[in-house]
Short mmCIF file of C-alpha atoms in Angstrom, two decimals:
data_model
loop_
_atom_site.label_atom_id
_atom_site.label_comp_id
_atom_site.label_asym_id
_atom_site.label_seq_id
_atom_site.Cartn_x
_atom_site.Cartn_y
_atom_site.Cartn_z
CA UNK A 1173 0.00 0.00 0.00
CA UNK A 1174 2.82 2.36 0.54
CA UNK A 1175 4.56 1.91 -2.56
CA UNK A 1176 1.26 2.97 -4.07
CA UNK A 1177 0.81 5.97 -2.31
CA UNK A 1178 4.34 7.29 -3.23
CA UNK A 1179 3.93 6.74 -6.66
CA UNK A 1180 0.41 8.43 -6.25
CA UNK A 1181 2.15 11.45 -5.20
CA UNK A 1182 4.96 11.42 -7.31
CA UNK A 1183 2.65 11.35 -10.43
CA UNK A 1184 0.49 14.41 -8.95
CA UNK A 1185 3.15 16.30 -8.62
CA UNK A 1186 5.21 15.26 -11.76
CA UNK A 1187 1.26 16.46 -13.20
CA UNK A 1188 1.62 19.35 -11.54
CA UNK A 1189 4.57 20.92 -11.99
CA UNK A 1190 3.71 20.17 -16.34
CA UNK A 1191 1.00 22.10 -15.97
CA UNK A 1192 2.83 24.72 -14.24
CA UNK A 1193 5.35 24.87 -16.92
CA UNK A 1194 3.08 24.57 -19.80
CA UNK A 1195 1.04 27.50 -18.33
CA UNK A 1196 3.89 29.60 -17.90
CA UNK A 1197 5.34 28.87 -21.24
CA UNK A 1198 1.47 29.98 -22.50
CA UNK A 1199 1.59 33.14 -20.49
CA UNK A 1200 5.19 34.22 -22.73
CA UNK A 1201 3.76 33.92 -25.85
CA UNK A 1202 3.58 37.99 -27.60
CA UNK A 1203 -0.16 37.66 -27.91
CA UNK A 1204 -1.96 38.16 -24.51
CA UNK A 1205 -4.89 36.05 -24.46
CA UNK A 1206 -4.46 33.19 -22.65
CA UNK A 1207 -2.98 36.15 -19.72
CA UNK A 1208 -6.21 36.73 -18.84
CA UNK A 1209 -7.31 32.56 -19.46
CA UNK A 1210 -4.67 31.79 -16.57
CA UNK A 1211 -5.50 34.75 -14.12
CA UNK A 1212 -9.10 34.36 -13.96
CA UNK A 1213 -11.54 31.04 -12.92
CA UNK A 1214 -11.64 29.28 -10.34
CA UNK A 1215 -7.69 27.95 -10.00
CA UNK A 1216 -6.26 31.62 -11.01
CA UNK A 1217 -2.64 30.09 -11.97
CA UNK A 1218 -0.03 32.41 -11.06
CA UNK A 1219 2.50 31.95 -13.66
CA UNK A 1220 5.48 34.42 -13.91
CA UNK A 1221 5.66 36.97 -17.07
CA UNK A 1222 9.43 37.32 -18.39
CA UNK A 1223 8.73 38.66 -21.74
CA UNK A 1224 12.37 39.82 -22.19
CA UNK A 1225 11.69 41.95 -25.04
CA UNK A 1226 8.27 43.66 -23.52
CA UNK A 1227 6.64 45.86 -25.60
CA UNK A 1228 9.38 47.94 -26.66
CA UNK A 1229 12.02 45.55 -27.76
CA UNK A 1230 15.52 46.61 -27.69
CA UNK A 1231 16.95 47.55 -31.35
CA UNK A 1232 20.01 49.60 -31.13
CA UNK A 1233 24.07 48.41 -29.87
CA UNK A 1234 25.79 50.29 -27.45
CA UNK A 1235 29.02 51.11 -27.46
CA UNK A 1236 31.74 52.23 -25.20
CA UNK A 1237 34.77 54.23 -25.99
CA UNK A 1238 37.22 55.58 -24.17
CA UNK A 1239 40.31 57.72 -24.92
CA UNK A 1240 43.51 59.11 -22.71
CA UNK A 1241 44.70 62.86 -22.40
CA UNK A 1242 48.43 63.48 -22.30
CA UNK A 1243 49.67 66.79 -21.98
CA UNK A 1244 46.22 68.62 -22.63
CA UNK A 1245 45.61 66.43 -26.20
CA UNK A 1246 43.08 63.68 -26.78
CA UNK A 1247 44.47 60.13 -28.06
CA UNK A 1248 42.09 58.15 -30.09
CA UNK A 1249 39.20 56.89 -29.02
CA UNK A 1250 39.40 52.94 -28.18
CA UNK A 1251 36.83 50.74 -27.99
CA UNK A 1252 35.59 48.59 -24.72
CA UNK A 1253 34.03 45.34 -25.93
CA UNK A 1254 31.31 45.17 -23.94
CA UNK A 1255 29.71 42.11 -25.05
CA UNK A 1256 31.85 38.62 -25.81
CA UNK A 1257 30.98 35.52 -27.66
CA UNK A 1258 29.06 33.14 -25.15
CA UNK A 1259 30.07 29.13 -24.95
CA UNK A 1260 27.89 26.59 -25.94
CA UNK A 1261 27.10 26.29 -21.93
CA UNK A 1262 26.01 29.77 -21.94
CA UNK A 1263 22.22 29.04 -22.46
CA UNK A 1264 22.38 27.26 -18.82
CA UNK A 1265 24.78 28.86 -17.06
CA UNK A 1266 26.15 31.94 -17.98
CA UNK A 1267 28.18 33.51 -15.11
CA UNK A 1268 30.61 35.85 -16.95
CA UNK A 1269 27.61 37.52 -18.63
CA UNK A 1270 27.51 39.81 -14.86
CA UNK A 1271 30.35 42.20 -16.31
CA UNK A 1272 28.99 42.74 -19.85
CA UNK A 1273 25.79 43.18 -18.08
CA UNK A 1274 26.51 45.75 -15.41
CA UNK A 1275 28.36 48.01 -18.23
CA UNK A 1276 25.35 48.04 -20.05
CA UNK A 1277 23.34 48.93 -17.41
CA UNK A 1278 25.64 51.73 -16.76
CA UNK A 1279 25.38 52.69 -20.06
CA UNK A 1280 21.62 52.69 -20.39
CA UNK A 1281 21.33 54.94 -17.01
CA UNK A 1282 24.16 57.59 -18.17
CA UNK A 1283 22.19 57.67 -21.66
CA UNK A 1284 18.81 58.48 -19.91
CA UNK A 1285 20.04 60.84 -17.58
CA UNK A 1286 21.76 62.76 -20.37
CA UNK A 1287 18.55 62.61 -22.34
CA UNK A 1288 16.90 63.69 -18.73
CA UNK A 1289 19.03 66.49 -17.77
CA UNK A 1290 19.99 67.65 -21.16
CA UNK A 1291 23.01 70.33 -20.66
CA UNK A 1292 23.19 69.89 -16.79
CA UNK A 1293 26.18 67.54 -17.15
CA UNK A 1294 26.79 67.61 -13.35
CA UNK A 1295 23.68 66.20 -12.39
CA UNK A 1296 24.58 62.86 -14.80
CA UNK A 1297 28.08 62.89 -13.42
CA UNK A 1298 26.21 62.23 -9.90
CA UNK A 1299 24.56 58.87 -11.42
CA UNK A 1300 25.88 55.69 -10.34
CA UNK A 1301 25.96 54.79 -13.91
CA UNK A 1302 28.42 57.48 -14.73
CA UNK A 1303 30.40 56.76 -11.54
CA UNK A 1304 30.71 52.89 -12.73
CA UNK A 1305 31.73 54.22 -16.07
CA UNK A 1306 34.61 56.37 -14.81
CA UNK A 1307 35.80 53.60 -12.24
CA UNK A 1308 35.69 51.26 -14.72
CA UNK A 1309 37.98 52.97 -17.18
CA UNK A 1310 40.11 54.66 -14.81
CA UNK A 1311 40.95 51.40 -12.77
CA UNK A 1312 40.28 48.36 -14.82
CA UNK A 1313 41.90 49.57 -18.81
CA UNK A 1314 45.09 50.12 -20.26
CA UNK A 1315 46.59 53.94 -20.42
CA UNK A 1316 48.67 55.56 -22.76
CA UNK A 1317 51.78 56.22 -20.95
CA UNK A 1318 51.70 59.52 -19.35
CA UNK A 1319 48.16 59.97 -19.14
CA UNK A 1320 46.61 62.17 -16.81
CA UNK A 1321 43.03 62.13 -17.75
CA UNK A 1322 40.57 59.90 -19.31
CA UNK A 1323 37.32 60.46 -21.60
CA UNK A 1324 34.62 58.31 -22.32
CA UNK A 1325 31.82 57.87 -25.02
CA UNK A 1326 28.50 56.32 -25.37
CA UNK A 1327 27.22 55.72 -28.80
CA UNK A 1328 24.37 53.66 -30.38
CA UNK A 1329 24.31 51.58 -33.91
CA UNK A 1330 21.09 49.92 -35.42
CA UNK A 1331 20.72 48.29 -38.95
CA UNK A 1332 18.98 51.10 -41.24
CA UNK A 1333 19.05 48.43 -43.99
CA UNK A 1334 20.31 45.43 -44.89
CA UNK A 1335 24.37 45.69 -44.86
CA UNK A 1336 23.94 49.56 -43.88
CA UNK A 1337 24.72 50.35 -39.74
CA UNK A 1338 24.07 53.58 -38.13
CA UNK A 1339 25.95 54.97 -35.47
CA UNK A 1340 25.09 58.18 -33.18
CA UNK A 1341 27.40 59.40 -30.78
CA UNK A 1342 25.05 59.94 -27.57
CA UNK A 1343 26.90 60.96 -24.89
CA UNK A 1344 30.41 62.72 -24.31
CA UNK A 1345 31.76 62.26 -20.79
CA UNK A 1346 33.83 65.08 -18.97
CA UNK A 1347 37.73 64.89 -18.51
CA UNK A 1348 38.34 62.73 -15.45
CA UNK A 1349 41.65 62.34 -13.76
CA UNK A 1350 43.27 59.15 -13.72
CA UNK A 1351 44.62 58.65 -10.34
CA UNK A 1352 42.72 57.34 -7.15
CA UNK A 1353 39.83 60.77 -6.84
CA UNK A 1354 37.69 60.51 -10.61
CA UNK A 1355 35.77 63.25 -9.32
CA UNK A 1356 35.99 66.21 -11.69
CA UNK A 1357 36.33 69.57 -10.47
CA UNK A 1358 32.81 71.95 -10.81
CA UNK A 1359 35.00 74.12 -13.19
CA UNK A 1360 34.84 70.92 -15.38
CA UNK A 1361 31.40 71.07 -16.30
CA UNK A 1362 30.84 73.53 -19.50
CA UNK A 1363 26.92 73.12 -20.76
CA UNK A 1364 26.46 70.56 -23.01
CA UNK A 1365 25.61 71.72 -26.99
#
């Protein structure tokens, strides 16, 4: 009799847990009707909703470029890859996507409090986005020897046709020392064009 009621129980919730999953892979799908299907009735099935994309899906790269002042002149601008190729394992476990993903967080925060603040550049220099930015290229990237100041960029690319990128420069960062402090001086904040 007890083997019986085990496998009783381990076929209800074997059952169970299916019908969880198969809900919740209904409640992803773009179009929103069976939403409403699994919140209402009598068993109201609370599935989760991770529509990554959302309504507004993402459709433009960022990018991150940095460049080194020596002796009051800009080098060239270098690019930070922000994004690497994933292993095969990545679709399971993908623990080195935490970097990549915190710069482009910072990224998307210093863009929208640019767009937020418009020429006010010291109120996006306060943003923890910004802050992560500067850290980031003042501690963790190569300098050009003698370099006293660093410079970042923020741009965007999108596909405007087949074989055709676009890329818009978004944001400009201030001059930032390179040495322990990144704070920039208040002198070092002309408005932004």
């Amino acid at each position: 009799m007890n083997v019986n009621t085990e496998r009783l129980k381990t076929a209800v919730v074997t059952a169970s847990i299916a019908a969880w999953l198969v809900a919740t892979a209904a409640g992803q799908l773009p179009e929103n009707r069976f939403d409403n299907l699994l919140r209402r009735g009598r068993w109201q099935i609370p599935v989760p909703n991770w529509r990554f994309f959302g309504p507004n899906p993402g459709v433009k790269d960022n990018h991150l470029l940095y460049r080194d002042i020596t002796d009051g002149r800009p080098g060239d601008w270098t690019e930070v890859e922000i994004t690497r190729d994933r292993p095969w394992y990545a679709l399971v476990w993908n623990a080195r996507n935490r970097s990549p993903k915190a710069l482009f967080d910072a990224s998307q925060d210093t863009i929208s409090r640019s767009v937020a603040f418009g020429p006010e550049l010291r109120l996006v220099t306060l943003g923890s986005g910004y802050q992560l930015l500067s850290r980031y290229i003042q501690r963790h990237l190569p300098h050009a020897e003698g370099a006293s100041h660093s410079q970042f960029m923020l741009m965007q690319s999108y596909l405007n046709a087949p074989g055709d990128r676009q890329i818009n420069p978004v944001f400009v960062s201030v001059e930032f020392p390179l040495t322990e402090d990144a704070t920039p001086d208040a002198a070092a904040f002309p408005l932004a064009a």
